[in-house]
XYZ file of C-alpha atoms in Angstrom:
659
model
C 0.142 0.202 0.023
C 1.290 3.560 -0.837
C 1.009 6.603 1.224
C 1.708 9.786 0.569
C 1.394 12.977 2.895
C 0.400 16.814 1.733
C 1.141 19.650 4.094
C -0.871 22.540 3.456
C 1.547 25.195 5.696
C 5.293 24.190 6.010
C 8.749 26.040 5.974
C 12.246 24.264 5.223
C 12.755 23.581 8.943
C 9.298 22.486 9.683
C 9.875 19.750 6.758
C 13.461 18.669 8.255
C 11.687 18.241 11.650
C 9.358 15.754 10.425
C 11.553 14.370 8.035
C 13.720 13.097 10.843
C 10.760 11.773 12.825
C 7.566 10.470 11.687
C 7.646 11.610 7.798
C 10.572 9.537 7.282
C 10.882 7.367 4.059
C 7.214 8.657 3.212
C 6.439 10.636 -0.224
C 5.404 13.925 0.531
C 4.622 17.425 -1.115
C 4.610 20.760 0.735
C 3.182 24.193 0.160
C 4.696 27.175 1.398
C 5.938 30.572 0.928
C 8.979 29.578 -1.102
C 10.275 26.880 -3.596
C 12.779 24.376 -2.834
C 12.778 21.472 -4.994
C 15.559 19.431 -2.848
C 12.370 19.144 -0.131
C 9.417 19.165 -2.540
C 8.667 22.429 -1.006
C 6.024 24.207 -3.583
C 5.404 27.934 -3.595
C 1.631 28.686 -3.487
C 0.918 32.297 -3.126
C -1.730 33.173 -0.692
C -5.158 34.129 -1.651
C -4.477 37.741 -0.967
C -2.341 37.437 -4.001
C -5.006 37.259 -6.010
C -7.903 38.927 -4.505
C -8.630 40.241 -0.762
C -11.872 38.256 -0.772
C -11.481 36.385 2.996
C -13.535 36.833 5.794
C -12.360 37.774 9.526
C -12.763 33.485 10.371
C -10.491 32.772 7.095
C -6.964 32.615 6.758
C -5.067 33.817 3.673
C -3.928 30.428 3.116
C -7.025 28.615 2.890
C -6.764 28.691 -0.795
C -3.577 26.075 -0.203
C -5.306 22.716 0.462
C -7.229 22.489 -2.808
C -3.828 23.731 -4.667
C -1.732 21.366 -2.797
C -4.094 18.039 -3.748
C -4.384 19.116 -7.184
C -0.127 19.146 -7.477
C 0.153 16.029 -5.307
C -2.179 14.004 -7.738
C -0.122 15.092 -10.670
C 3.305 14.207 -9.255
C 2.944 11.668 -6.868
C 2.174 8.188 -6.994
C -0.065 6.670 -3.912
C -3.385 4.651 -3.236
C -3.778 6.822 -0.377
C -3.301 11.013 0.106
C -3.005 12.065 3.674
C -3.688 15.795 4.081
C -2.872 17.913 6.984
C -1.289 21.027 8.633
C 1.902 21.652 9.219
C 1.174 20.731 13.135
C -0.324 17.715 12.226
C 1.867 14.794 12.656
C 0.167 10.950 11.135
C 1.343 7.614 12.460
C 2.051 6.318 9.176
C 2.133 2.368 10.055
C -1.401 2.395 12.164
C -2.908 4.412 9.122
C -1.999 1.626 7.136
C -3.633 -0.746 9.265
C -6.992 1.248 9.309
C -6.869 1.588 5.374
C -5.876 -1.965 4.693
C -9.552 -3.727 4.552
C -10.530 -0.560 2.083
C -10.091 -0.607 -1.404
C -8.038 2.588 -2.529
C -9.429 2.360 -6.254
C -13.016 3.535 -4.951
C -13.676 6.970 -4.275
C -13.263 7.362 -0.575
C -13.137 10.810 1.438
C -12.294 9.858 5.019
C -11.596 12.283 7.982
C -13.119 13.931 11.223
C -15.769 15.947 11.040
C -15.138 19.784 11.529
C -17.252 21.565 14.378
C -18.840 23.554 15.010
C -22.468 22.760 13.927
C -21.762 20.104 11.039
C -22.939 16.903 11.395
C -21.029 13.404 10.921
C -22.607 10.990 8.517
C -23.874 8.895 11.274
C -26.193 11.162 12.448
C -28.980 13.292 12.131
C -30.083 11.225 9.196
C -33.344 13.442 8.836
C -31.049 15.820 7.085
C -29.093 13.133 4.723
C -31.557 12.189 1.655
C -29.037 9.513 0.489
C -27.568 6.699 2.856
C -25.000 7.321 5.673
C -21.507 5.828 5.421
C -19.468 4.094 7.527
C -16.146 2.184 7.475
C -17.977 -0.908 7.614
C -19.527 0.391 4.713
C -16.295 1.088 2.683
C -14.660 -2.256 3.922
C -17.937 -3.696 1.556
C -16.655 -1.674 -1.299
C -19.179 0.995 -1.458
C -18.684 4.662 -2.118
C -19.990 7.335 0.443
C -22.425 9.157 -2.028
C -24.552 11.635 -0.168
C -27.486 13.804 -1.443
C -27.301 16.418 1.236
C -30.805 18.690 1.776
C -29.757 22.355 1.222
C -26.370 21.905 0.493
C -26.519 23.124 -3.058
C -23.682 22.688 -5.481
C -21.765 26.030 -5.099
C -22.121 28.732 -7.927
C -19.187 31.400 -8.221
C -18.218 32.382 -4.550
C -21.715 31.346 -3.043
C -20.456 28.970 -0.236
C -21.097 31.123 3.043
C -19.740 31.455 6.502
C -18.380 28.079 7.744
C -20.008 28.824 11.430
C -23.499 28.777 9.488
C -24.689 25.148 9.898
C -27.335 25.445 6.782
C -25.186 27.714 4.500
C -25.587 26.866 0.715
C -22.744 25.568 -1.152
C -20.904 23.236 1.359
C -21.803 19.771 2.742
C -22.512 19.411 6.417
C -19.302 17.060 7.288
C -16.381 18.419 6.293
C -12.752 17.456 7.602
C -11.194 18.859 10.401
C -7.631 19.819 8.828
C -5.653 19.521 12.138
C -6.646 15.893 12.304
C -5.801 15.314 9.158
C -7.935 13.922 6.388
C -7.389 10.968 3.642
C -8.114 10.838 -0.073
C -7.886 7.973 -2.115
C -6.631 7.614 -5.743
C -9.889 6.550 -7.164
C -11.540 9.669 -5.785
C -8.592 12.067 -7.168
C -8.825 9.927 -10.307
C -12.364 10.948 -10.553
C -11.772 14.625 -10.468
C -10.060 15.968 -13.361
C -7.209 18.755 -13.175
C -9.751 21.082 -14.774
C -12.356 20.603 -12.247
C -9.679 21.089 -9.345
C -8.833 24.593 -11.073
C -12.633 25.547 -10.979
C -12.894 24.757 -7.166
C -9.760 27.127 -6.775
C -10.818 30.046 -8.713
C -14.590 29.748 -7.595
C -14.146 28.933 -4.006
C -13.308 32.048 -2.328
C -14.746 32.149 1.160
C -14.810 29.441 4.050
C -11.989 27.582 5.360
C -9.585 25.675 2.981
C -10.630 22.023 4.521
C -14.247 22.965 4.051
C -13.673 24.039 0.607
C -12.001 20.378 -0.379
C -15.172 18.808 1.067
C -17.298 21.319 -0.843
C -14.991 20.735 -4.111
C -15.119 16.651 -3.637
C -19.101 16.840 -3.332
C -19.673 18.862 -5.831
C -18.014 16.898 -8.272
C -18.535 13.370 -7.370
C -21.484 13.283 -4.871
C -19.177 11.553 -2.290
C -19.377 12.695 1.232
C -17.064 12.638 4.071
C -16.775 9.010 6.136
C -15.746 9.624 9.645
C -12.211 7.658 10.420
C -11.995 6.836 13.851
C -8.404 7.100 15.540
C -7.732 10.676 13.902
C -6.303 12.864 16.766
C -5.860 9.872 18.686
C -3.787 6.719 17.469
C -3.780 7.500 13.816
C -2.887 11.266 14.146
C -2.069 14.195 16.217
C -2.274 17.990 15.987
C -0.811 20.945 18.430
C -3.341 23.527 17.948
C -2.253 26.624 16.801
C -2.940 29.711 18.852
C -4.478 31.996 16.253
C -4.778 30.952 12.671
C -5.961 34.456 11.764
C -2.812 36.190 12.956
C -0.231 33.508 12.416
C 1.040 33.777 8.564
C 3.460 30.455 9.534
C 3.559 28.017 12.478
C 6.120 27.595 14.408
C 8.283 24.380 13.050
C 9.149 23.091 16.755
C 5.237 22.450 16.824
C 6.070 19.163 14.960
C 8.402 18.336 17.136
C 6.013 18.418 20.104
C 3.264 17.173 17.878
C 5.316 13.623 17.264
C 6.280 13.538 21.008
C 2.723 14.350 22.185
C 1.740 11.396 19.736
C 4.282 9.057 21.483
C 3.121 9.727 24.761
C -0.397 8.851 23.734
C -0.331 5.819 21.673
C 3.321 4.693 21.785
C 6.806 5.550 19.653
C 5.880 5.475 15.933
C 7.779 2.776 14.427
C 8.953 4.980 11.463
C 9.998 7.649 14.448
C 11.871 5.254 16.296
C 13.388 2.608 14.327
C 15.527 2.098 10.783
C 12.923 1.217 8.151
C 13.015 -2.860 8.026
C 15.209 -4.265 5.035
C 12.937 -5.319 1.935
C 12.215 -8.786 1.250
C 14.298 -9.780 -1.786
C 11.746 -10.645 -4.580
C 12.337 -12.603 -7.693
C 13.872 -10.289 -10.507
C 12.035 -9.942 -14.040
C 13.998 -12.650 -15.680
C 12.792 -15.341 -13.189
C 9.143 -13.825 -13.134
C 8.769 -13.803 -17.179
C 10.407 -17.440 -16.866
C 7.553 -18.532 -14.446
C 4.749 -17.359 -16.545
C 6.339 -18.808 -19.750
C 6.832 -22.113 -18.033
C 3.482 -22.441 -16.438
C 1.144 -20.928 -19.428
C 3.261 -23.000 -21.901
C 4.068 -26.055 -20.084
C 0.637 -27.284 -19.772
C -0.229 -27.519 -23.551
C 3.054 -27.792 -25.237
C 3.045 -31.300 -25.672
C -0.754 -31.708 -26.708
C -0.396 -28.826 -29.221
C 0.681 -31.242 -31.954
C -2.224 -32.866 -31.754
C -4.505 -30.108 -31.944
C -2.930 -28.123 -34.685
C -3.667 -31.711 -36.470
C -7.433 -31.261 -35.788
C -7.474 -27.675 -36.847
C -4.909 -27.173 -39.676
C -1.434 -25.478 -38.788
C -1.751 -22.076 -40.340
C -5.260 -21.607 -38.943
C -3.908 -22.628 -35.237
C -1.152 -19.837 -35.891
C -3.528 -17.375 -36.870
C -5.763 -18.587 -33.411
C -2.838 -18.470 -31.411
C -1.597 -14.871 -32.164
C -5.376 -13.460 -31.865
C -5.538 -15.504 -28.114
C -2.528 -14.210 -27.296
C -3.093 -10.471 -27.671
C -6.331 -10.824 -26.155
C -4.939 -12.630 -23.095
C -2.099 -10.098 -22.348
C -4.853 -7.145 -22.461
C -7.478 -8.809 -20.317
C -4.388 -10.290 -17.997
C -3.263 -7.043 -17.647
C -6.539 -5.621 -16.298
C -6.852 -8.378 -13.758
C -3.470 -7.381 -12.688
C -3.563 -3.695 -12.764
C -6.597 -3.637 -10.596
C -5.543 -6.800 -8.780
C -2.161 -5.254 -7.253
C -4.618 -1.863 -6.075
C -6.025 -4.168 -3.734
C -5.278 -2.888 0.102
C -5.166 -6.551 1.201
C -1.591 -7.714 1.035
C -2.945 -11.365 0.497
C -5.812 -10.782 -1.974
C -6.572 -12.708 -5.108
C -8.296 -12.711 -7.883
C -11.621 -13.882 -6.007
C -11.631 -10.929 -3.850
C -10.920 -8.543 -7.345
C -14.296 -10.174 -8.561
C -15.703 -9.290 -5.286
C -14.483 -5.614 -4.982
C -16.063 -5.091 -8.350
C -18.542 -7.617 -9.239
C -20.077 -8.592 -5.670
C -20.363 -11.977 -4.228
C -22.016 -13.768 -7.132
C -18.772 -12.655 -8.949
C -16.441 -13.604 -6.182
C -18.033 -17.076 -6.102
C -17.907 -17.842 -9.909
C -14.279 -16.519 -10.103
C -13.425 -18.398 -7.306
C -14.649 -21.755 -8.503
C -13.114 -20.915 -12.176
C -9.476 -19.837 -10.902
C -9.316 -22.931 -8.891
C -11.001 -24.994 -11.479
C -8.451 -23.966 -14.276
C -5.456 -24.261 -11.827
C -6.966 -27.591 -10.653
C -7.193 -28.933 -14.635
C -3.308 -27.438 -15.482
C -2.413 -29.591 -12.647
C -4.027 -32.533 -13.929
C -2.273 -32.428 -16.923
C 0.954 -32.040 -15.406
C 0.655 -34.486 -13.399
C -0.527 -36.822 -16.531
C 2.720 -35.645 -18.172
C 4.746 -36.552 -15.337
C 3.396 -39.942 -15.038
C 3.550 -40.890 -18.846
C 6.995 -39.571 -19.123
C 7.978 -41.659 -16.275
C 6.101 -44.716 -17.597
C 7.635 -44.426 -20.863
C 11.083 -43.720 -19.745
C 10.690 -47.050 -18.133
C 8.856 -49.170 -20.311
C 10.265 -47.835 -23.774
C 13.308 -50.012 -25.033
C 16.767 -47.839 -25.643
C 16.025 -48.078 -29.507
C 12.106 -46.349 -28.462
C 13.794 -43.360 -26.174
C 13.431 -45.415 -22.909
C 15.501 -46.997 -20.307
C 14.468 -50.559 -21.279
C 13.283 -51.634 -17.815
C 9.617 -52.926 -18.712
C 9.860 -56.311 -17.207
C 10.848 -55.119 -13.761
C 8.872 -51.920 -13.820
C 5.261 -54.374 -14.843
C 6.441 -56.587 -12.511
C 5.353 -54.313 -9.225
C 1.857 -53.893 -10.409
C -0.536 -54.889 -12.919
C -1.086 -51.152 -13.545
C 2.126 -49.654 -13.799
C 0.560 -46.050 -14.893
C -1.085 -46.001 -11.390
C 2.200 -47.034 -9.938
C 3.776 -44.103 -11.859
C 1.020 -41.867 -10.711
C 1.203 -42.724 -7.155
C 5.057 -42.498 -7.125
C 4.745 -38.486 -8.647
C 2.314 -37.680 -5.817
C 5.207 -38.738 -2.945
C 7.494 -37.077 -5.284
C 5.613 -33.724 -5.403
C 3.987 -33.349 -1.904
C 6.886 -31.684 -0.209
C 8.071 -29.312 -3.423
C 3.777 -28.007 -2.656
C 4.327 -27.516 0.747
C 6.599 -24.675 0.507
C 5.669 -21.962 2.858
C 6.394 -19.081 0.131
C 6.349 -18.231 -3.766
C 10.034 -16.768 -3.940
C 11.938 -20.342 -4.389
C 9.222 -22.302 -6.905
C 9.993 -19.061 -8.583
C 13.788 -19.379 -8.855
C 13.284 -23.444 -9.737
C 11.473 -22.307 -12.402
C 14.967 -21.439 -14.216
C 15.683 -25.298 -14.138
C 12.036 -25.824 -16.135
C 12.747 -23.026 -18.855
C 15.976 -25.035 -19.673
C 13.790 -27.799 -19.852
C 11.783 -26.278 -22.212
C 14.125 -25.448 -24.734
C 15.137 -29.039 -24.755
C 11.462 -30.219 -25.450
C 11.316 -27.749 -28.169
C 14.712 -28.703 -29.588
C 13.737 -32.417 -29.770
C 10.271 -31.027 -31.467
C 12.852 -29.145 -34.010
C 14.914 -32.445 -34.393
C 11.737 -34.518 -35.376
C 10.949 -32.448 -37.772
C 14.404 -32.804 -39.459
C 14.288 -36.195 -39.058
C 10.739 -36.980 -40.471
C 10.727 -34.266 -43.423
C 7.802 -32.558 -45.200
C 4.677 -34.186 -45.137
C 3.652 -34.301 -48.749
C -0.009 -32.838 -47.886
C 1.780 -29.776 -46.348
C -0.221 -27.284 -48.546
C -3.329 -29.192 -48.696
C -6.449 -27.475 -47.820
C -6.876 -29.698 -44.758
C -3.564 -29.236 -43.720
C -4.335 -25.125 -43.572
C -7.348 -25.106 -41.930
C -10.194 -27.147 -41.138
C -13.544 -26.470 -39.529
C -13.143 -27.733 -36.389
C -12.222 -25.024 -33.646
C -12.138 -27.276 -30.656
C -8.142 -25.935 -30.548
C -9.711 -22.566 -28.931
C -9.783 -24.254 -25.913
C -6.291 -25.417 -25.837
C -5.037 -22.241 -27.088
C -6.689 -20.414 -24.365
C -5.173 -22.583 -21.978
C -1.884 -21.724 -23.523
C -2.132 -17.817 -22.763
C -4.197 -18.045 -19.535
C -2.531 -16.768 -16.280
C -5.154 -14.785 -14.909
C -5.971 -16.941 -12.001
C -2.160 -16.944 -10.509
C -1.111 -13.780 -12.005
C -1.638 -11.813 -8.660
C -0.247 -14.434 -6.942
C 3.020 -14.664 -9.345
C 3.725 -10.743 -9.572
C 3.341 -10.440 -5.644
C 6.746 -11.824 -5.245
C 8.314 -9.158 -7.335
C 11.495 -7.358 -6.612
C 10.478 -4.457 -8.783
C 6.598 -4.291 -9.284
C 6.992 -0.981 -11.518
C 7.970 -4.087 -13.949
C 5.038 -6.241 -13.840
C 3.193 -5.014 -16.984
C 6.287 -4.905 -18.929
C 6.990 -8.490 -17.781
C 3.791 -9.652 -18.117
C 3.774 -8.180 -21.952
C 7.252 -9.906 -22.881
C 5.940 -13.516 -21.610
C 2.655 -13.098 -23.434
C 4.424 -12.231 -26.879
C 6.838 -14.769 -26.308
C 4.235 -17.458 -26.299
C 2.943 -17.193 -30.207
C 7.108 -17.288 -30.960
C 7.431 -20.406 -29.212
C 4.287 -22.116 -30.634
C 5.248 -21.044 -34.275
C 8.715 -22.686 -33.373
C 6.686 -25.775 -32.222
C 5.066 -25.758 -35.716
C 7.848 -28.212 -37.014
C 6.271 -30.994 -35.311
C 2.808 -30.330 -36.276
C 1.702 -30.789 -39.953
C 3.141 -30.052 -42.921
C 5.939 -31.939 -41.130
C 5.169 -35.512 -40.654
C 5.808 -37.596 -37.372
C 5.773 -41.133 -36.415
C 8.120 -42.697 -39.270
C 6.306 -40.273 -41.628
C 3.051 -41.142 -40.576
C 1.099 -37.869 -39.934
C -1.983 -39.233 -38.462
C -0.051 -40.338 -35.540
C -0.927 -37.281 -34.563
C -4.690 -38.123 -33.834
C -3.710 -41.061 -31.857
C -4.465 -41.674 -28.076
C -0.879 -41.335 -27.078
C -0.441 -37.919 -28.901
C -3.449 -36.854 -27.043
C -1.449 -37.510 -23.938
C 1.877 -36.595 -24.893
C 3.884 -36.285 -28.268
C 7.012 -37.461 -26.789
C 4.759 -40.872 -26.566
C 4.359 -41.014 -30.273
C 7.024 -43.195 -32.019
C 9.904 -41.410 -33.347
C 12.835 -42.774 -35.777
C 15.644 -44.646 -34.392
C 17.697 -41.776 -34.975
C 15.965 -39.935 -32.218
C 16.398 -42.375 -29.457
C 18.809 -40.529 -27.204
C 17.337 -36.969 -27.651
C 13.733 -38.612 -26.915
C 15.367 -39.850 -23.981
C 16.564 -36.688 -22.939
C 13.387 -34.919 -23.903
C 11.609 -37.177 -21.385
C 13.708 -36.372 -18.713
C 13.380 -32.705 -19.415
C 9.580 -32.999 -19.439
C 9.995 -34.622 -16.005
C 11.721 -31.735 -14.414
C 9.509 -29.313 -16.120
C 6.310 -30.623 -14.541
C 8.342 -30.786 -11.149
C 8.849 -27.058 -11.246
C 5.193 -26.266 -12.674
C 2.795 -28.386 -10.740
C 4.160 -27.097 -7.367
C 3.463 -23.692 -8.756
C -0.225 -24.656 -9.620
C -0.681 -26.301 -6.358
C 0.718 -23.229 -4.479
C -2.121 -21.063 -6.292
C -4.831 -23.495 -5.717
C -3.791 -23.373 -1.731
C -3.821 -19.071 -1.789
C -6.852 -18.678 -3.345
C -8.698 -21.522 -1.307
C -7.178 -20.470 2.034
C -7.255 -16.777 1.502
C -10.654 -16.493 0.005
C -12.491 -18.952 2.302
C -10.887 -19.659 5.597
C -7.687 -18.339 6.785
C -6.863 -15.301 4.881
C -3.265 -16.526 4.865
C -1.655 -18.935 2.142
C 0.365 -20.676 4.901
C -1.752 -20.957 7.839
C 0.225 -24.044 9.040
C 1.779 -27.300 8.022
C -0.823 -29.384 8.753
C -3.516 -27.647 6.870
C -1.348 -26.950 3.796
C -0.222 -30.705 4.152
C -3.964 -31.789 4.219
C -5.516 -29.891 0.944
C -1.887 -30.618 -0.925
C -2.793 -34.213 -0.114
C -6.234 -33.706 -1.169
C -5.083 -31.921 -4.470
C -2.571 -34.463 -5.391
C -4.806 -37.363 -4.950
C -7.552 -35.631 -6.929
C -5.203 -35.156 -9.742
C -3.083 -38.627 -9.387
C -6.770 -40.200 -9.864
C -7.529 -38.421 -13.178
C -3.922 -39.611 -14.474
C -5.060 -43.216 -13.436
C -8.625 -43.467 -14.805
C -6.934 -42.473 -17.919
C -8.607 -39.454 -18.937
C -6.637 -37.937 -22.036
C -4.734 -34.744 -21.248
C -5.930 -33.061 -24.303
C -9.406 -33.402 -23.406
C -8.662 -32.430 -19.600
C -7.098 -29.134 -21.041
C -9.515 -28.395 -24.018
C -12.554 -28.314 -21.593
C -10.521 -26.724 -18.746
C -9.744 -23.902 -21.437
C -12.790 -23.361 -22.602
C -14.566 -22.815 -19.248
C -11.586 -20.799 -17.937
C -11.637 -18.395 -20.837
C -15.375 -18.032 -20.255
C -15.155 -16.653 -17.072
C -11.532 -15.225 -16.451
C -10.394 -14.304 -20.045
C -13.733 -12.152 -21.185
C -16.178 -12.063 -18.182
C -14.297 -10.993 -14.978
C -11.965 -8.472 -16.380
C -14.493 -7.052 -18.653
C -16.726 -6.578 -15.211
C -13.905 -5.012 -13.734
C -13.053 -2.411 -16.121
C -16.855 -1.441 -17.050
C -17.418 -0.893 -13.063
C -14.123 1.098 -12.745
C -15.046 3.069 -15.695
C -18.722 3.410 -14.257
C -17.523 4.775 -10.995
C -15.136 7.179 -12.822
C -17.952 8.748 -14.640
């Protein structure tokens, strides 16, 4: 969560005092009587520089809050903007905890209703024609949109004396500036710079914080929601002696304010301790490899069979289209998902924030379902490759251990599936995603080995005679769309993966790099599809049951025995790196959405859930469901919900809120 501070009355000395204590390490912007770029202090002239239109109850700098918020919104990156006076200090960690349940992408205006004669949202409901707001309302993702009687939109300088309870042009509840107030990034995005400028030029009477409340209400209809804890454990304020006569406050007030805050609620961690060392995350290359390996790993070995059904040219065109749509919609999911204040939020929480309870349920079911389908595929690949390695002769790319292996059980494939379960359970129970991301470097090397074998197979088998026949170019069957959708599908675990990023600012770039590489690799995979032949010159072998489970199960020329052996070992290692990522995603989304709000609540719950998932994927492998069929239906269902419905719904809700 990114917090930033805007102080409406500041001097270089007061900034230095705050920077040495509670404001250390927090992005901030300040308004004052001079310009100092080294401190991000901006010169904002007083209202008397334009016109002496401020009454005896107003300060000549009451125009500064509106101007400073406009500058902060233009120049700073934040989820929440904290606005206060020079003698206001915020307890940043306590505010971070208080704001964590609330979505900053929505339009929220939080503060302490200012006396006298004003009403908070929770009282005097007869005055408020709209609903009253509370923090509990905001946690459930609603905006505080009010219709206040006798508080009409301002025209020119129609705002009245701030002590007149029923004055026109301002809302009843405006924030107490000394206590500080908080504006969400979603609220500030909903107000254009031109609208802020209009407020600055037309609101020339009333206190500065009252003008902010009037501007927000006039432009968005959003009212003030009381934030409990201001002037308590969230902020402190040293009351100034006389706002009308003191042009600037004593900078030492910042010291006393901070001291009082420590006495009241304990020392602020940022004031008394150095910032904790940042947790080392995964670099861009590692994250791209995780995305690439996870997207492509589940479908690569059944792609030859799928392209046989659609024709190689139509398959390539559809691959490019699916890649573009998936990259854009996944970017929408990632952009809005990373803005959720909950550090453990997943894609289902994003759907809940924008689409409500039913959207949450459908998204959670689809997200877990697609991860389970991909995990079934990886389990099947691993079991099939292990069985082929042990059963096939050396001339067929195996180890020639058929007699010993089949003597263990009349169902050797079942034994292989059970062996996979025992092998992967410890890896699936790791606490963090960071180690799995690093292990995916091995998976990428294996992926390149598999692609190299596919190229070698094309060279050895040569060009098929029907390479350019219409049936090889395109066929009316579009069943390949489900598998292609899954080839570029990362929506359900993108938030989980990118949460481990060392540099979150590069997330969009890394997602684009992984998505753009996918069609290229499918194109490189083309030598194994028509127009080239496989299976000792028999293209029809791509339609066999073996090809629907793994291209490496198709018989190859004897000259490819050693490359096939290496490729099968590579598949085993690749599955070992991808499968735990998928199970980790299932675990994270299930625990965070349904039970614990923690992806690792303890060893026993993690082992229990992982055992259930692994046994289920093993059962799919043992019962002999073809991997291509599992992926086709999983991909079609995932695309319907996660690639089209959820991103479109989130984008529509965001645009509707902004409008």
